[in-house]
């Protein structure tokens, strides 16, 4: 998702830096195409790993709750739950740099 390991290594736990350094460089070496979450991240990866620009693209993260509910209804056996109109979903590691306390205050 990003190059925080190389751009801001001091914001990560030691073990997370070691794991990401190994897995990220390996993943880039074997990848046929890289999909990034932003144009800036895409360009950072192209520059850092000298990855061919034409073998990259961007898919912006996001979710449409109504679309998710429709997909759940279409698949038999899925448990359907009503999502509130306003909700917060954060998918990431729990680290100080993620600033969850500010995220929760902003949501409240």
Short mmCIF file of N, CA and C in Angstrom, two decimals:
data_model
loop_
_atom_site.label_atom_id
_atom_site.label_comp_id
_atom_site.label_asym_id
_atom_site.label_seq_id
_atom_site.Cartn_x
_atom_site.Cartn_y
_atom_site.Cartn_z
N UNK A 1 0.81 -1.21 0.00
CA UNK A 1 0.00 0.00 0.00
C UNK A 1 0.84 1.26 0.00
N UNK A 2 2.01 1.21 0.59
CA UNK A 2 2.83 2.42 0.66
C UNK A 2 4.29 2.07 0.85
N UNK A 3 5.12 3.08 0.88
CA UNK A 3 6.56 2.90 1.07
C UNK A 3 7.02 3.52 2.38
N UNK A 4 6.17 3.46 3.41
CA UNK A 4 6.52 4.05 4.69
C UNK A 4 7.83 3.45 5.22
N UNK A 5 8.07 2.21 4.91
CA UNK A 5 9.32 1.55 5.32
C UNK A 5 10.54 2.33 4.86
N UNK A 6 10.50 2.85 3.66
CA UNK A 6 11.64 3.56 3.09
C UNK A 6 11.58 5.06 3.32
N UNK A 7 10.36 5.60 3.39
CA UNK A 7 10.19 7.05 3.55
C UNK A 7 10.21 7.50 5.01
N UNK A 8 9.61 6.70 5.90
CA UNK A 8 9.49 7.06 7.32
C UNK A 8 9.74 5.84 8.20
N UNK A 9 10.91 5.22 8.12
CA UNK A 9 11.15 3.98 8.87
C UNK A 9 11.03 4.14 10.39
N UNK A 10 11.28 5.32 10.90
CA UNK A 10 11.22 5.55 12.34
C UNK A 10 9.81 5.47 12.91
N UNK A 11 8.81 5.45 12.04
CA UNK A 11 7.42 5.38 12.51
C UNK A 11 6.93 3.94 12.65
N UNK A 12 7.79 2.99 12.33
CA UNK A 12 7.39 1.58 12.36
C UNK A 12 8.10 0.82 13.47
N UNK A 13 7.44 -0.23 13.93
CA UNK A 13 8.09 -1.13 14.89
C UNK A 13 9.22 -1.86 14.16
N UNK A 14 10.24 -2.27 14.88
CA UNK A 14 11.42 -2.91 14.30
C UNK A 14 11.02 -4.16 13.51
N UNK A 15 10.22 -5.02 14.11
CA UNK A 15 9.86 -6.28 13.45
C UNK A 15 9.04 -6.02 12.19
N UNK A 16 8.20 -5.01 12.21
CA UNK A 16 7.41 -4.67 11.01
C UNK A 16 8.34 -4.20 9.88
N UNK A 17 9.37 -3.45 10.22
CA UNK A 17 10.34 -3.00 9.20
C UNK A 17 11.04 -4.19 8.57
N UNK A 18 11.46 -5.14 9.39
CA UNK A 18 12.17 -6.32 8.88
C UNK A 18 11.25 -7.12 7.96
N UNK A 19 10.03 -7.37 8.41
CA UNK A 19 9.09 -8.15 7.61
C UNK A 19 8.79 -7.45 6.29
N UNK A 20 8.50 -6.17 6.35
CA UNK A 20 8.16 -5.46 5.12
C UNK A 20 9.33 -5.37 4.16
N UNK A 21 10.53 -5.15 4.69
CA UNK A 21 11.69 -5.06 3.80
C UNK A 21 11.85 -6.35 3.00
N UNK A 22 11.68 -7.48 3.68
CA UNK A 22 11.82 -8.76 2.99
C UNK A 22 10.67 -9.00 2.01
N UNK A 23 9.45 -8.92 2.51
CA UNK A 23 8.29 -9.29 1.69
C UNK A 23 8.00 -8.29 0.58
N UNK A 24 8.19 -7.00 0.84
CA UNK A 24 7.86 -6.02 -0.19
C UNK A 24 8.83 -6.12 -1.37
N UNK A 25 10.10 -6.20 -1.11
CA UNK A 25 11.06 -6.29 -2.22
C UNK A 25 10.87 -7.61 -2.99
N UNK A 26 10.58 -8.69 -2.27
CA UNK A 26 10.32 -9.97 -2.94
C UNK A 26 9.08 -9.88 -3.81
N UNK A 27 8.03 -9.32 -3.28
CA UNK A 27 6.77 -9.19 -4.02
C UNK A 27 6.96 -8.37 -5.29
N UNK A 28 7.71 -7.30 -5.19
CA UNK A 28 7.94 -6.46 -6.38
C UNK A 28 8.74 -7.23 -7.42
N UNK A 29 9.73 -7.99 -6.98
CA UNK A 29 10.56 -8.75 -7.94
C UNK A 29 9.74 -9.76 -8.74
N UNK A 30 8.74 -10.38 -8.12
CA UNK A 30 7.98 -11.42 -8.83
C UNK A 30 6.68 -10.90 -9.45
N UNK A 31 6.34 -9.64 -9.18
CA UNK A 31 5.07 -9.10 -9.67
C UNK A 31 5.08 -8.87 -11.18
N UNK A 32 3.96 -9.18 -11.81
CA UNK A 32 3.78 -8.88 -13.23
C UNK A 32 3.14 -7.51 -13.41
N UNK A 33 2.45 -7.06 -12.36
CA UNK A 33 1.77 -5.77 -12.39
C UNK A 33 1.57 -5.32 -10.95
N UNK A 34 1.74 -4.03 -10.68
CA UNK A 34 1.54 -3.50 -9.33
C UNK A 34 0.36 -2.54 -9.35
N UNK A 35 -0.58 -2.77 -8.43
CA UNK A 35 -1.73 -1.89 -8.26
C UNK A 35 -1.53 -1.13 -6.96
N UNK A 36 -1.51 0.17 -7.04
CA UNK A 36 -1.31 1.02 -5.87
C UNK A 36 -2.61 1.68 -5.45
N UNK A 37 -2.63 2.24 -4.22
CA UNK A 37 -3.84 2.88 -3.72
C UNK A 37 -3.91 4.37 -4.03
N UNK A 38 -2.86 4.92 -4.62
CA UNK A 38 -2.88 6.33 -5.02
C UNK A 38 -1.84 6.54 -6.12
N UNK A 39 -1.98 7.63 -6.83
CA UNK A 39 -1.01 7.96 -7.87
C UNK A 39 0.36 8.24 -7.26
N UNK A 40 0.37 8.89 -6.10
CA UNK A 40 1.64 9.19 -5.44
C UNK A 40 2.37 7.90 -5.04
N UNK A 41 1.64 6.95 -4.47
CA UNK A 41 2.24 5.67 -4.09
C UNK A 41 2.74 4.93 -5.32
N UNK A 42 1.97 4.97 -6.39
CA UNK A 42 2.38 4.31 -7.64
C UNK A 42 3.72 4.88 -8.10
N UNK A 43 3.84 6.19 -8.11
CA UNK A 43 5.09 6.82 -8.57
C UNK A 43 6.24 6.54 -7.60
N UNK A 44 5.97 6.52 -6.30
CA UNK A 44 7.01 6.17 -5.32
C UNK A 44 7.55 4.77 -5.59
N UNK A 45 6.66 3.83 -5.89
CA UNK A 45 7.09 2.46 -6.14
C UNK A 45 7.88 2.34 -7.44
N UNK A 46 7.44 3.03 -8.46
CA UNK A 46 8.15 3.02 -9.74
C UNK A 46 9.58 3.53 -9.53
N UNK A 47 9.71 4.63 -8.80
CA UNK A 47 11.04 5.22 -8.56
C UNK A 47 11.90 4.34 -7.66
N UNK A 48 11.35 3.89 -6.54
CA UNK A 48 12.12 3.13 -5.56
C UNK A 48 12.61 1.80 -6.14
N UNK A 49 11.74 1.09 -6.81
CA UNK A 49 12.08 -0.25 -7.28
C UNK A 49 12.44 -0.30 -8.76
N UNK A 50 12.49 0.87 -9.42
CA UNK A 50 12.78 0.94 -10.86
C UNK A 50 11.85 0.00 -11.63
N UNK A 51 10.59 0.01 -11.23
CA UNK A 51 9.58 -0.86 -11.82
C UNK A 51 9.01 -0.20 -13.07
N UNK A 52 8.77 -0.96 -14.13
CA UNK A 52 8.24 -0.36 -15.36
C UNK A 52 6.90 0.35 -15.14
N UNK A 53 6.88 1.61 -15.47
CA UNK A 53 5.69 2.45 -15.29
C UNK A 53 4.45 1.86 -15.93
N UNK A 54 4.61 1.28 -17.11
CA UNK A 54 3.45 0.74 -17.84
C UNK A 54 2.89 -0.54 -17.20
N UNK A 55 3.57 -1.09 -16.22
CA UNK A 55 3.10 -2.29 -15.53
C UNK A 55 2.53 -1.94 -14.16
N UNK A 56 2.04 -0.71 -14.02
CA UNK A 56 1.45 -0.26 -12.77
C UNK A 56 0.10 0.41 -13.04
N UNK A 57 -0.73 0.44 -12.01
CA UNK A 57 -2.00 1.15 -12.11
C UNK A 57 -2.44 1.54 -10.71
N UNK A 58 -3.55 2.28 -10.65
CA UNK A 58 -4.08 2.76 -9.37
C UNK A 58 -5.52 2.28 -9.22
N UNK A 59 -5.85 1.77 -8.03
CA UNK A 59 -7.23 1.43 -7.67
C UNK A 59 -7.48 2.10 -6.32
N UNK A 60 -8.27 3.15 -6.34
CA UNK A 60 -8.52 3.91 -5.12
C UNK A 60 -9.41 3.13 -4.16
N UNK A 61 -9.05 3.11 -2.86
CA UNK A 61 -9.86 2.36 -1.90
C UNK A 61 -11.19 3.07 -1.63
N UNK A 62 -12.18 2.30 -1.31
CA UNK A 62 -13.48 2.87 -0.97
C UNK A 62 -14.53 1.78 -0.95
N UNK A 63 -15.68 2.11 -0.42
CA UNK A 63 -16.75 1.13 -0.31
C UNK A 63 -18.09 1.85 -0.42
N UNK A 64 -19.02 1.20 -1.06
CA UNK A 64 -20.39 1.68 -1.15
C UNK A 64 -21.24 0.67 -0.39
N UNK A 65 -21.75 1.07 0.76
CA UNK A 65 -22.48 0.14 1.63
C UNK A 65 -23.65 -0.51 0.93
N UNK A 66 -24.38 0.24 0.09
CA UNK A 66 -25.53 -0.33 -0.61
C UNK A 66 -25.08 -1.40 -1.60
N UNK A 67 -23.95 -1.17 -2.25
CA UNK A 67 -23.42 -2.17 -3.19
C UNK A 67 -23.02 -3.44 -2.45
N UNK A 68 -22.42 -3.30 -1.29
CA UNK A 68 -22.02 -4.46 -0.49
C UNK A 68 -23.25 -5.25 -0.07
N UNK A 69 -24.28 -4.56 0.39
CA UNK A 69 -25.49 -5.27 0.81
C UNK A 69 -26.13 -6.01 -0.36
N UNK A 70 -26.11 -5.42 -1.54
CA UNK A 70 -26.67 -6.09 -2.72
C UNK A 70 -25.87 -7.35 -3.05
N UNK A 71 -24.55 -7.25 -2.97
CA UNK A 71 -23.71 -8.42 -3.24
C UNK A 71 -23.98 -9.53 -2.23
N UNK A 72 -24.16 -9.17 -0.98
CA UNK A 72 -24.45 -10.18 0.04
C UNK A 72 -25.77 -10.87 -0.22
N UNK A 73 -26.76 -10.13 -0.67
CA UNK A 73 -28.08 -10.71 -0.96
C UNK A 73 -28.01 -11.68 -2.13
N UNK A 74 -27.12 -11.43 -3.06
CA UNK A 74 -27.02 -12.27 -4.26
C UNK A 74 -26.31 -13.59 -4.02
N UNK A 75 -25.55 -13.70 -2.93
CA UNK A 75 -24.79 -14.92 -2.67
C UNK A 75 -25.51 -15.75 -1.60
N UNK A 76 -26.01 -16.93 -1.97
CA UNK A 76 -26.71 -17.77 -0.99
C UNK A 76 -25.78 -18.17 0.16
N UNK A 77 -26.35 -18.22 1.35
CA UNK A 77 -25.57 -18.65 2.51
C UNK A 77 -24.88 -17.51 3.22
N UNK A 78 -24.81 -16.35 2.63
CA UNK A 78 -24.20 -15.21 3.30
C UNK A 78 -25.14 -14.65 4.33
N UNK A 79 -24.59 -14.31 5.47
CA UNK A 79 -25.40 -13.69 6.51
C UNK A 79 -25.52 -12.21 6.16
N UNK A 80 -26.74 -11.73 6.09
CA UNK A 80 -26.97 -10.33 5.74
C UNK A 80 -27.11 -9.53 7.01
N UNK A 81 -26.36 -8.46 7.09
CA UNK A 81 -26.49 -7.57 8.24
C UNK A 81 -26.79 -6.18 7.71
N UNK A 82 -27.60 -5.47 8.43
CA UNK A 82 -27.91 -4.10 8.03
C UNK A 82 -26.79 -3.20 8.53
N UNK A 83 -26.16 -2.52 7.61
CA UNK A 83 -25.13 -1.56 7.98
C UNK A 83 -25.79 -0.24 8.30
N UNK A 84 -25.32 0.43 9.34
CA UNK A 84 -25.88 1.76 9.62
C UNK A 84 -25.53 2.71 8.47
N UNK A 85 -26.29 3.77 8.36
CA UNK A 85 -26.04 4.71 7.27
C UNK A 85 -24.64 5.31 7.36
N UNK A 86 -24.23 5.61 8.59
CA UNK A 86 -22.88 6.15 8.80
C UNK A 86 -22.10 5.16 9.67
N UNK A 87 -20.93 4.76 9.19
CA UNK A 87 -20.10 3.86 9.97
C UNK A 87 -18.64 4.09 9.60
N UNK A 88 -17.75 3.56 10.38
CA UNK A 88 -16.32 3.72 10.17
C UNK A 88 -15.70 2.34 10.03
N UNK A 89 -14.92 2.15 8.99
CA UNK A 89 -14.18 0.92 8.79
C UNK A 89 -12.73 1.30 8.57
N UNK A 90 -11.86 0.76 9.39
CA UNK A 90 -10.43 1.01 9.22
C UNK A 90 -9.73 -0.34 9.21
N UNK A 91 -9.03 -0.61 8.15
CA UNK A 91 -8.33 -1.88 8.00
C UNK A 91 -6.84 -1.58 7.93
N UNK A 92 -6.15 -1.92 8.99
CA UNK A 92 -4.70 -1.68 9.00
C UNK A 92 -4.12 -2.30 10.26
N UNK A 93 -2.82 -2.17 10.37
CA UNK A 93 -2.17 -2.60 11.60
C UNK A 93 -2.45 -1.56 12.67
N UNK A 94 -2.38 -1.97 13.92
CA UNK A 94 -2.56 -1.02 15.02
C UNK A 94 -1.18 -0.58 15.47
N UNK A 95 -0.80 0.61 15.05
CA UNK A 95 0.49 1.19 15.38
C UNK A 95 0.29 2.66 15.71
N UNK A 96 1.16 3.23 16.52
CA UNK A 96 1.01 4.64 16.87
C UNK A 96 0.91 5.56 15.65
N UNK A 97 1.63 5.26 14.58
CA UNK A 97 1.62 6.13 13.40
C UNK A 97 0.27 6.15 12.70
N UNK A 98 -0.60 5.19 13.00
CA UNK A 98 -1.93 5.16 12.38
C UNK A 98 -2.87 6.16 13.04
N UNK A 99 -2.52 6.62 14.24
CA UNK A 99 -3.24 7.68 14.94
C UNK A 99 -4.74 7.37 15.10
N UNK A 100 -5.02 6.20 15.64
CA UNK A 100 -6.41 5.79 15.84
C UNK A 100 -7.17 6.71 16.78
N UNK A 101 -6.51 7.28 17.76
CA UNK A 101 -7.22 8.16 18.68
C UNK A 101 -7.79 9.37 17.93
N UNK A 102 -7.03 9.94 17.01
CA UNK A 102 -7.53 11.06 16.22
C UNK A 102 -8.64 10.61 15.28
N UNK A 103 -8.51 9.44 14.71
CA UNK A 103 -9.54 8.90 13.82
C UNK A 103 -10.87 8.75 14.56
N UNK A 104 -10.82 8.21 15.78
CA UNK A 104 -12.04 8.03 16.57
C UNK A 104 -12.64 9.38 16.97
N UNK A 105 -11.79 10.34 17.35
CA UNK A 105 -12.30 11.67 17.70
C UNK A 105 -12.97 12.32 16.48
N UNK A 106 -12.38 12.18 15.33
CA UNK A 106 -12.96 12.77 14.12
C UNK A 106 -14.29 12.12 13.79
N UNK A 107 -14.40 10.83 14.01
CA UNK A 107 -15.65 10.13 13.73
C UNK A 107 -16.74 10.55 14.70
N UNK A 108 -16.35 10.70 15.98
CA UNK A 108 -17.33 11.09 16.99
C UNK A 108 -17.86 12.48 16.69
#
